[in-house]
mmCIF file of C-alpha atoms and ligand atoms in Angstrom:
data_model
loop_
_atom_site.group_PDB
_atom_site.id
_atom_site.type_symbol
_atom_site.label_atom_id
_atom_site.label_comp_id
_atom_site.label_asym_id
_atom_site.label_seq_id
_atom_site.Cartn_x
_atom_site.Cartn_y
_atom_site.Cartn_z
ATOM 1 C CA MET A 156 8.464 32.230 36.480
ATOM 2 C CA THR A 157 5.658 31.248 34.096
ATOM 3 C CA GLN A 158 6.193 32.402 30.542
ATOM 4 C CA LYS A 159 3.688 34.581 28.722
ATOM 5 C CA PRO A 160 1.704 32.633 26.106
ATOM 6 C CA ILE A 161 2.789 33.110 22.488
ATOM 7 C CA ASP A 162 0.582 35.537 20.557
ATOM 8 C CA ILE A 163 0.062 33.277 17.580
ATOM 9 C CA LEU A 164 -1.710 35.468 15.022
ATOM 10 C CA GLY A 165 1.496 37.327 14.161
ATOM 11 C CA LEU A 166 3.448 34.138 13.450
ATOM 12 C CA THR A 167 3.974 31.839 10.534
ATOM 13 C CA CYS A 168 3.862 28.152 11.426
ATOM 14 C CA ARG A 169 7.653 27.944 11.120
ATOM 15 C CA LEU A 170 8.204 30.731 13.609
ATOM 16 C CA CYS A 171 5.595 29.293 15.943
ATOM 17 C CA VAL A 172 7.387 25.923 15.893
ATOM 18 C CA ARG A 173 10.689 27.636 16.701
ATOM 19 C CA LEU A 174 9.243 29.583 19.644
ATOM 20 C CA ALA A 175 7.406 26.488 20.874
ATOM 21 C CA ALA A 176 10.623 24.437 20.735
ATOM 22 C CA ALA A 177 12.289 26.965 23.037
ATOM 23 C CA ARG A 178 9.552 26.093 25.563
ATOM 24 C CA GLY A 179 10.021 22.367 25.088
ATOM 25 C CA VAL A 180 6.912 21.851 22.934
ATOM 26 C CA PRO A 181 7.565 19.106 20.363
ATOM 27 C CA ARG A 182 7.300 20.113 16.710
ATOM 28 C CA PRO A 183 4.247 17.920 15.802
ATOM 29 C CA GLU A 184 2.361 19.286 18.793
ATOM 30 C CA ALA A 185 3.244 22.871 17.848
ATOM 31 C CA ILE A 186 2.114 22.358 14.238
ATOM 32 C CA ALA A 187 -1.155 20.767 15.362
ATOM 33 C CA ALA A 188 -1.888 23.665 17.741
ATOM 34 C CA TYR A 189 -1.065 26.207 15.017
ATOM 35 C CA ARG A 190 -3.432 24.476 12.597
ATOM 36 C CA ARG A 191 -6.209 24.415 15.192
ATOM 37 C CA ALA A 192 -5.779 28.137 15.863
ATOM 38 C CA PHE A 193 -6.271 28.934 12.190
ATOM 39 C CA ARG A 194 -8.737 26.196 11.220
ATOM 40 C CA THR A 195 -11.071 26.004 14.181
ATOM 41 C CA GLY A 196 -10.292 29.339 15.816
ATOM 42 C CA ARG A 197 -9.127 27.729 19.063
ATOM 43 C CA PRO A 198 -5.603 26.478 19.668
ATOM 44 C CA ASP A 199 -6.708 24.634 22.848
ATOM 45 C CA VAL A 200 -3.279 24.829 24.509
ATOM 46 C CA ASP A 201 -2.226 27.172 27.272
ATOM 47 C CA TRP A 202 1.093 28.224 25.680
ATOM 48 C CA ILE A 203 -0.718 30.024 22.826
ATOM 49 C CA SER A 204 -2.838 33.155 23.094
ATOM 50 C CA LEU A 205 -4.949 35.046 20.606
ATOM 51 C CA PRO A 206 -4.806 38.851 20.692
ATOM 52 C CA GLN A 207 -7.553 40.600 22.559
ATOM 53 C CA VAL A 208 -9.867 41.937 19.907
ATOM 54 C CA THR A 209 -13.494 42.671 20.608
ATOM 55 C CA ILE A 210 -16.161 43.416 18.081
ATOM 56 C CA GLY A 211 -17.448 46.934 18.492
ATOM 57 C CA GLU A 212 -19.967 48.708 16.330
ATOM 58 C CA SER A 213 -20.799 46.626 13.277
ATOM 59 C CA LEU A 214 -23.038 47.746 10.462
ATOM 60 C CA ALA A 215 -24.622 45.830 7.619
ATOM 61 C CA GLU A 216 -25.963 46.840 4.226
ATOM 62 C CA GLY A 217 -27.367 43.835 2.415
ATOM 63 C CA ASN A 218 -24.696 41.208 2.820
ATOM 64 C CA THR A 219 -21.906 43.768 3.210
ATOM 65 C CA MET A 220 -20.717 44.021 6.789
ATOM 66 C CA LYS A 221 -18.433 46.627 8.329
ATOM 67 C CA LEU A 222 -16.836 45.393 11.516
ATOM 68 C CA GLY A 223 -15.530 47.784 14.123
ATOM 69 C CA LEU A 224 -12.810 46.104 16.170
ATOM 70 C CA THR A 225 -11.424 47.288 19.484
ATOM 71 C CA LEU A 226 -7.792 46.339 19.935
ATOM 72 C CA GLY A 227 -5.864 45.564 23.126
ATOM 73 C CA ASP A 228 -4.949 49.232 23.694
ATOM 74 C CA GLY A 229 -8.530 50.466 23.248
ATOM 75 C CA ARG A 230 -7.916 51.813 19.746
ATOM 76 C CA GLU A 231 -10.386 50.929 17.048
ATOM 77 C CA THR A 232 -9.891 49.637 13.570
ATOM 78 C CA GLU A 233 -12.305 48.469 10.914
ATOM 79 C CA CYS A 234 -12.632 45.870 8.228
ATOM 80 C CA VAL A 235 -15.343 45.126 5.692
ATOM 81 C CA VAL A 236 -16.704 41.792 4.474
ATOM 82 C CA LEU A 237 -17.823 42.132 0.868
ATOM 83 C CA PRO A 238 -19.762 39.271 -0.684
ATOM 84 C CA GLN A 239 -19.030 38.723 -4.365
ATOM 85 C CA SER A 240 -20.063 36.024 -6.768
ATOM 86 C CA SER A 241 -17.352 34.170 -8.607
ATOM 87 C CA ARG A 242 -17.345 33.261 -12.304
ATOM 88 C CA THR A 243 -18.752 29.860 -11.365
ATOM 89 C CA GLY A 244 -21.602 31.562 -9.491
ATOM 90 C CA ARG A 245 -20.387 30.297 -6.119
ATOM 91 C CA PRO A 246 -20.602 32.912 -3.382
ATOM 92 C CA ARG A 247 -17.302 34.374 -2.247
ATOM 93 C CA ASN A 248 -16.416 36.794 0.477
ATOM 94 C CA THR A 249 -13.652 39.339 0.168
ATOM 95 C CA LEU A 250 -12.269 40.783 3.367
ATOM 96 C CA CYS A 251 -11.101 44.372 3.069
ATOM 97 C CA LEU A 252 -8.461 44.836 5.774
ATOM 98 C CA SER A 253 -6.945 47.843 7.481
ATOM 99 C CA ALA A 254 -3.161 48.109 7.808
ATOM 100 C CA GLN A 255 -3.184 51.210 10.007
ATOM 101 C CA ILE A 256 -5.497 53.228 12.211
ATOM 102 C CA GLY A 257 -5.935 56.431 10.260
ATOM 103 C CA CYS A 258 -3.516 57.361 7.509
ATOM 104 C CA ALA A 259 -0.771 59.918 6.918
ATOM 105 C CA ARG A 260 -1.188 60.205 3.145
ATOM 106 C CA GLY A 261 -3.812 62.934 3.069
ATOM 107 C CA CYS A 262 -5.723 62.052 -0.122
ATOM 108 C CA VAL A 263 -8.344 64.795 -0.316
ATOM 109 C CA PHE A 264 -11.257 62.550 -1.293
ATOM 110 C CA CYS A 265 -10.675 60.135 1.588
ATOM 111 C CA GLN A 266 -12.453 60.109 4.918
ATOM 112 C CA THR A 267 -9.670 58.148 6.629
ATOM 113 C CA ALA A 268 -7.168 60.892 5.755
ATOM 114 C CA ARG A 269 -8.979 63.227 8.154
ATOM 115 C CA MET A 270 -7.933 61.104 11.118
ATOM 116 C CA GLY A 271 -4.256 61.560 10.344
ATOM 117 C CA LEU A 272 -2.141 58.576 11.280
ATOM 118 C CA VAL A 273 -3.005 57.252 14.734
ATOM 119 C CA ARG A 274 -0.736 54.210 14.533
ATOM 120 C CA SER A 275 0.204 51.255 12.383
ATOM 121 C CA LEU A 276 -1.160 47.800 13.128
ATOM 122 C CA THR A 277 0.994 44.802 13.976
ATOM 123 C CA ALA A 278 0.840 41.710 11.773
ATOM 124 C CA ALA A 279 -1.108 40.017 14.583
ATOM 125 C CA GLU A 280 -3.683 42.837 14.590
ATOM 126 C CA ILE A 281 -4.008 42.623 10.810
ATOM 127 C CA VAL A 282 -4.494 38.850 10.924
ATOM 128 C CA ALA A 283 -6.874 39.287 13.880
ATOM 129 C CA GLN A 284 -9.291 41.060 11.511
ATOM 130 C CA TRP A 285 -9.421 37.874 9.409
ATOM 131 C CA HIS A 286 -9.629 35.658 12.505
ATOM 132 C CA THR A 287 -12.578 37.651 13.881
ATOM 133 C CA ALA A 288 -14.462 37.678 10.583
ATOM 134 C CA ARG A 289 -13.778 33.974 10.114
ATOM 135 C CA PHE A 290 -14.520 32.623 13.575
ATOM 136 C CA SER A 291 -16.581 35.198 15.460
ATOM 137 C CA LEU A 292 -18.851 35.862 12.472
ATOM 138 C CA GLY A 293 -18.416 32.429 10.910
ATOM 139 C CA THR A 294 -17.719 33.938 7.486
ATOM 140 C CA ASP A 295 -15.753 32.009 4.889
ATOM 141 C CA ILE A 296 -13.162 34.379 3.475
ATOM 142 C CA SER A 297 -11.850 33.557 0.024
ATOM 143 C CA ASN A 298 -10.078 36.801 -0.864
ATOM 144 C CA ILE A 299 -8.103 39.400 1.069
ATOM 145 C CA VAL A 300 -7.550 42.981 -0.033
ATOM 146 C CA PHE A 301 -5.481 45.505 1.886
ATOM 147 C CA MET A 302 -7.799 48.353 1.050
ATOM 148 C CA GLY A 303 -9.180 49.494 4.392
ATOM 149 C CA MET A 304 -7.762 52.191 6.631
ATOM 150 C CA GLY A 305 -4.213 53.295 6.021
ATOM 151 C CA GLU A 306 -1.522 52.926 3.393
ATOM 152 C CA PRO A 307 -0.270 49.312 3.542
ATOM 153 C CA LEU A 308 3.128 50.217 2.122
ATOM 154 C CA ASP A 309 3.671 52.633 5.016
ATOM 155 C CA ASN A 310 3.495 49.548 7.245
ATOM 156 C CA LEU A 311 5.260 47.190 4.897
ATOM 157 C CA ASP A 312 7.126 44.910 7.329
ATOM 158 C CA GLU A 313 3.929 44.031 9.183
ATOM 159 C CA VAL A 314 1.912 43.729 5.968
ATOM 160 C CA ILE A 315 4.502 41.354 4.490
ATOM 161 C CA GLN A 316 4.416 39.238 7.647
ATOM 162 C CA ALA A 317 0.584 39.182 7.517
ATOM 163 C CA ILE A 318 0.698 38.078 3.866
ATOM 164 C CA ARG A 319 3.085 35.243 4.774
ATOM 165 C CA ILE A 320 0.663 34.141 7.507
ATOM 166 C CA PHE A 321 -2.417 34.319 5.250
ATOM 167 C CA ALA A 322 -0.656 32.204 2.626
ATOM 168 C CA ASP A 323 0.777 29.714 5.151
ATOM 169 C CA HIS A 324 -0.359 26.182 4.284
ATOM 170 C CA ASP A 325 -0.755 25.352 7.960
ATOM 171 C CA GLY A 326 -2.623 28.605 8.597
ATOM 172 C CA PRO A 327 -5.403 30.285 6.600
ATOM 173 C CA ALA A 328 -3.871 28.855 3.377
ATOM 174 C CA ILE A 329 -5.243 31.636 1.186
ATOM 175 C CA PRO A 330 -3.507 31.472 -2.214
ATOM 176 C CA ALA A 331 -1.358 34.531 -2.970
ATOM 177 C CA SER A 332 -3.401 35.022 -6.145
ATOM 178 C CA ARG A 333 -6.342 35.857 -3.861
ATOM 179 C CA ILE A 334 -4.451 38.391 -1.796
ATOM 180 C CA SER A 335 -4.044 41.895 -3.073
ATOM 181 C CA VAL A 336 -2.345 45.027 -1.763
ATOM 182 C CA SER A 337 -3.765 48.398 -2.692
ATOM 183 C CA THR A 338 -1.445 51.396 -2.529
ATOM 184 C CA VAL A 339 -1.289 55.067 -3.386
ATOM 185 C CA GLY A 340 1.865 54.162 -5.271
ATOM 186 C CA LEU A 341 5.188 54.337 -3.434
ATOM 187 C CA PRO A 342 7.714 53.201 -6.041
ATOM 188 C CA ARG A 343 10.450 51.908 -3.701
ATOM 189 C CA SER A 344 7.997 49.965 -1.573
ATOM 190 C CA ILE A 345 6.302 48.546 -4.674
ATOM 191 C CA ALA A 346 9.749 47.252 -5.687
ATOM 192 C CA ARG A 347 10.135 45.598 -2.272
ATOM 193 C CA LEU A 348 6.703 44.032 -2.518
ATOM 194 C CA ALA A 349 7.625 42.831 -6.019
ATOM 195 C CA THR A 350 10.542 40.910 -4.503
ATOM 196 C CA LEU A 351 8.067 39.190 -2.175
ATOM 197 C CA ALA A 352 5.776 38.422 -5.118
ATOM 198 C CA LYS A 353 8.626 36.510 -6.786
ATOM 199 C CA GLU A 354 9.016 34.083 -3.868
ATOM 200 C CA PRO A 355 7.691 30.536 -4.293
ATOM 201 C CA GLY A 356 4.218 30.325 -2.764
ATOM 202 C CA LEU A 357 3.681 34.064 -3.080
ATOM 203 C CA ARG A 358 3.744 34.419 -6.847
ATOM 204 C CA ARG A 359 0.652 36.028 -8.297
ATOM 205 C CA LEU A 360 0.217 38.301 -5.279
ATOM 206 C CA GLY A 361 -2.023 41.091 -6.500
ATOM 207 C CA LEU A 362 -1.119 44.755 -6.757
ATOM 208 C CA ALA A 363 -3.716 47.508 -6.948
ATOM 209 C CA VAL A 364 -2.695 51.129 -7.434
ATOM 210 C CA SER A 365 -4.975 53.974 -6.492
ATOM 211 C CA LEU A 366 -4.328 56.342 -9.417
ATOM 212 C CA ASN A 367 -7.422 58.553 -9.524
ATOM 213 C CA ALA A 368 -6.029 61.064 -11.994
ATOM 214 C CA PRO A 369 -5.021 61.280 -15.633
ATOM 215 C CA ASN A 370 -2.063 63.632 -15.154
ATOM 216 C CA ASP A 371 0.330 64.964 -12.510
ATOM 217 C CA GLU A 372 -1.476 68.254 -12.119
ATOM 218 C CA VAL A 373 -4.797 66.663 -11.129
ATOM 219 C CA ARG A 374 -3.130 63.874 -9.145
ATOM 220 C CA SER A 375 -0.980 66.218 -7.073
ATOM 221 C CA ARG A 376 -4.126 68.120 -6.137
ATOM 222 C CA LEU A 377 -5.947 64.957 -5.052
ATOM 223 C CA MET A 378 -3.055 62.938 -3.653
ATOM 224 C CA PRO A 379 -0.070 64.659 -1.985
ATOM 225 C CA VAL A 380 2.051 61.535 -2.572
ATOM 226 C CA ASN A 381 2.226 62.500 -6.247
ATOM 227 C CA ARG A 382 4.424 65.464 -5.418
ATOM 228 C CA ILE A 383 7.200 63.099 -4.297
ATOM 229 C CA ALA A 384 6.405 60.185 -6.619
ATOM 230 C CA PRO A 385 5.033 61.550 -9.881
ATOM 231 C CA MET A 386 3.118 59.392 -12.313
ATOM 232 C CA ALA A 387 6.060 58.617 -14.631
ATOM 233 C CA VAL A 388 8.099 57.211 -11.711
ATOM 234 C CA LEU A 389 5.069 55.289 -10.498
ATOM 235 C CA ARG A 390 4.588 53.744 -13.924
ATOM 236 C CA GLU A 391 8.210 52.552 -13.976
ATOM 237 C CA ALA A 392 7.570 50.730 -10.685
ATOM 238 C CA MET A 393 4.386 49.187 -12.084
ATOM 239 C CA LEU A 394 6.182 48.091 -15.270
ATOM 240 C CA ALA A 395 8.632 46.155 -13.064
ATOM 241 C CA TRP A 396 5.829 44.364 -11.160
ATOM 242 C CA PRO A 397 5.836 40.573 -11.829
ATOM 243 C CA VAL A 398 2.329 40.264 -13.285
ATOM 244 C CA GLY A 399 2.900 36.753 -14.688
ATOM 245 C CA ASN A 400 0.979 35.294 -17.597
ATOM 246 C CA ARG A 401 -2.488 35.629 -16.190
ATOM 247 C CA GLY A 402 -2.100 38.574 -13.867
ATOM 248 C CA ARG A 403 -2.926 42.221 -14.239
ATOM 249 C CA ILE A 404 -2.340 45.223 -12.050
ATOM 250 C CA LEU A 405 -5.579 46.741 -10.875
ATOM 251 C CA ILE A 406 -5.697 50.501 -11.368
ATOM 252 C CA GLU A 407 -8.264 52.203 -9.179
ATOM 253 C CA TYR A 408 -9.813 55.403 -10.396
ATOM 254 C CA VAL A 409 -12.300 57.198 -8.171
ATOM 255 C CA LEU A 410 -14.352 59.168 -10.679
ATOM 256 C CA ILE A 411 -15.131 62.658 -9.363
ATOM 257 C CA PRO A 412 -17.413 64.870 -11.473
ATOM 258 C CA GLY A 413 -15.683 68.014 -12.720
ATOM 259 C CA VAL A 414 -12.299 66.881 -11.390
ATOM 260 C CA ASN A 415 -11.048 63.857 -13.352
ATOM 261 C CA ASP A 416 -13.881 62.865 -15.702
ATOM 262 C CA ALA A 417 -13.356 65.113 -18.761
ATOM 263 C CA PRO A 418 -13.001 63.650 -22.285
ATOM 264 C CA GLU A 419 -9.319 64.741 -22.431
ATOM 265 C CA HIS A 420 -8.765 62.990 -19.088
ATOM 266 C CA ALA A 421 -9.970 59.718 -20.617
ATOM 267 C CA LYS A 422 -7.417 60.149 -23.427
ATOM 268 C CA GLN A 423 -4.551 61.021 -21.054
ATOM 269 C CA LEU A 424 -5.464 58.047 -18.895
ATOM 270 C CA GLY A 425 -5.520 55.744 -21.928
ATOM 271 C CA ASP A 426 -2.070 56.973 -23.002
ATOM 272 C CA TYR A 427 -0.669 56.521 -19.499
ATOM 273 C CA LEU A 428 -2.031 53.014 -18.977
ATOM 274 C CA ARG A 429 -1.421 51.557 -22.436
ATOM 275 C CA PRO A 430 2.109 50.199 -21.699
ATOM 276 C CA LEU A 431 0.851 48.426 -18.561
ATOM 277 C CA LYS A 432 -0.770 45.033 -18.255
ATOM 278 C CA CYS A 433 -3.648 46.318 -16.187
ATOM 279 C CA THR A 434 -7.368 46.553 -15.594
ATOM 280 C CA LEU A 435 -8.884 49.915 -14.790
ATOM 281 C CA ASN A 436 -11.444 49.867 -12.006
ATOM 282 C CA VAL A 437 -13.643 52.950 -12.179
ATOM 283 C CA ILE A 438 -15.178 53.699 -8.784
ATOM 284 C CA PRO A 439 -17.946 56.313 -8.702
ATOM 285 C CA TYR A 440 -17.012 58.820 -5.995
ATOM 286 C CA ASN A 441 -18.839 58.284 -2.711
ATOM 287 C CA PRO A 442 -19.794 61.616 -1.145
ATOM 288 C CA THR A 443 -18.359 61.783 2.366
ATOM 289 C CA GLY A 444 -18.545 64.323 5.146
ATOM 290 C CA ASP A 445 -18.451 67.922 3.968
ATOM 291 C CA LEU A 446 -16.414 67.402 0.782
ATOM 292 C CA PRO A 447 -17.767 69.495 -2.096
ATOM 293 C CA TRP A 448 -18.232 66.891 -4.819
ATOM 294 C CA PRO A 449 -21.398 64.961 -5.700
ATOM 295 C CA SER A 450 -21.264 61.370 -6.844
ATOM 296 C CA PRO A 451 -21.262 61.022 -10.635
ATOM 297 C CA ARG A 452 -24.495 60.075 -12.368
ATOM 298 C CA PRO A 453 -24.539 56.598 -13.916
ATOM 299 C CA GLU A 454 -24.491 58.067 -17.436
ATOM 300 C CA GLN A 455 -21.387 60.164 -16.592
ATOM 301 C CA VAL A 456 -19.632 57.039 -15.381
ATOM 302 C CA GLY A 457 -20.738 55.105 -18.457
ATOM 303 C CA ARG A 458 -19.507 57.831 -20.827
ATOM 304 C CA PHE A 459 -16.089 58.001 -19.153
ATOM 305 C CA ILE A 460 -15.698 54.228 -19.227
ATOM 306 C CA ASP A 461 -16.670 54.054 -22.920
ATOM 307 C CA ARG A 462 -14.070 56.686 -23.781
ATOM 308 C CA VAL A 463 -11.273 54.875 -21.926
ATOM 309 C CA ILE A 464 -12.268 51.573 -23.547
ATOM 310 C CA ASP A 465 -11.956 53.321 -26.925
ATOM 311 C CA TYR A 466 -8.298 53.969 -26.043
ATOM 312 C CA GLY A 467 -7.756 50.228 -25.706
ATOM 313 C CA ILE A 468 -7.888 49.864 -21.913
ATOM 314 C CA LEU A 469 -9.650 46.996 -20.136
ATOM 315 C CA VAL A 470 -12.153 48.593 -17.757
ATOM 316 C CA LYS A 471 -14.472 47.385 -15.083
ATOM 317 C CA ARG A 472 -16.847 49.386 -12.993
ATOM 318 C CA ARG A 473 -17.155 48.764 -9.303
ATOM 319 C CA ARG A 474 -20.577 48.480 -7.753
ATOM 320 C CA THR A 475 -20.910 50.951 -4.901
ATOM 321 C CA ILE A 476 -21.839 48.414 -2.299
ATOM 322 C CA GLY A 477 -21.587 49.463 1.296
ATOM 323 C CA ARG A 478 -22.190 53.161 0.731
ATOM 324 C CA SER A 479 -24.756 53.596 3.494
ATOM 325 C CA ILE A 480 -22.465 51.990 6.078
ATOM 326 C CA SER A 481 -19.429 54.030 5.051
ATOM 327 C CA GLY A 482 -17.735 50.824 3.955
ATOM 328 C CA ALA A 483 -17.087 51.889 0.394
ATOM 329 C CA CYS A 484 -13.719 53.094 -0.897
ATOM 330 C CA GLY A 485 -12.154 55.899 1.125
ATOM 331 C CA GLN A 486 -14.868 55.834 3.752
ATOM 332 C CA LEU A 487 -13.388 53.830 6.579
ATOM 333 C CA ALA A 488 -12.726 56.398 9.261
ATOM 334 C CA GLY A 489 -14.025 55.177 12.581
ATOM 335 C CA ARG A 490 -17.061 56.591 14.225
ATOM 336 C CA ARG A 491 -15.331 59.755 15.265
ATOM 337 C CA VAL A 492 -13.008 61.188 12.670
ATOM 338 C CA GLY A 493 -9.831 62.458 14.270
ATOM 339 C CA SER A 494 -9.807 60.101 17.219
ATOM 340 C CA GLY A 495 -9.594 56.423 16.389
ATOM 341 C CA VAL A 496 -9.759 55.669 20.102
ATOM 342 C CA ARG A 497 -12.760 54.970 22.198
HETATM 343 S S1 LIG B 746 -7.013 56.857 0.079
HETATM 344 FE FE1 LIG B 746 -5.747 55.368 1.188
HETATM 345 S S2 LIG B 746 -3.693 56.283 1.184
HETATM 346 FE FE2 LIG B 746 -5.105 57.940 0.669
HETATM 347 S S3 LIG B 746 -5.528 58.918 2.649
HETATM 348 FE FE3 LIG B 746 -7.133 57.368 2.274
HETATM 349 S S4 LIG B 746 -6.430 55.529 3.333
HETATM 350 FE FE4 LIG B 746 -4.667 56.906 3.093
#
């Protein structure tokens, strides 16, 4: 009986070599095929297969591209290619990946939350998003952020495997310092990810925490997760994160007028963040669907940022690229909210 080809995108090189050996493929040949799969896009051997992913609806705004991807079971997921310039001025592309189809976390400002959780993605399906952007679009990807659909820490085993593959020297070879996981803040899973971030080759893995509120009262209203993991517990988990000498945790704060942008909120936020080695990323709210809030005016954003800076916090403001293609934060939700399947 002929054996099924090995689906390579969910494997590190080491695992691929082991599975290939069981089929009588010599180690050097297995390593060479693995490298080809990740460096040219084509393994060119019949014992390896790439998962069936087809590009569906793709939208562009400027250089920002949202890719709809249809998976083997007909479900759809999405990823976004975000061009950014580096400090040296060289163009860089960040790939914003999905870890799930839909999401179970129910953050009220988030379009994806309305789908509920359809299913989690396998490591191969996560890596397939990179493979498609890299080889079907021909885009050089320098940075990876798990910030698309879903809560990555609700799919931690597969996300960890995907991180190992991205960082594999024989695979995409993306340094861990250019890979970042964004979470609503699940303390136990952050601790598990911290263990990964202490491994050789994976040090300086980035952590981003979607905070979005200055206190438990506001946060519990916006993010149900806060009712089981309040901000004090979350901060303990962040304090234990191995930031290293040059690292910082990224704290994301979607600024919603009339909800979390008051002067006293800036003070509470400053007090909460001061013990952390972090950068605050203020993201002007992107109006989505029928949610009641407008986006903040630039001067409202500026005033809030100035106040938080006065409390000694390092702040940066995110450009709202991708708004018209629903590729900005909290807006990845498939074409038909509530379905996720064609
Ligand atoms: S913001 Fe993130 S964690 Fe919250 S519902 Fe949306 S996708 Fe899920």
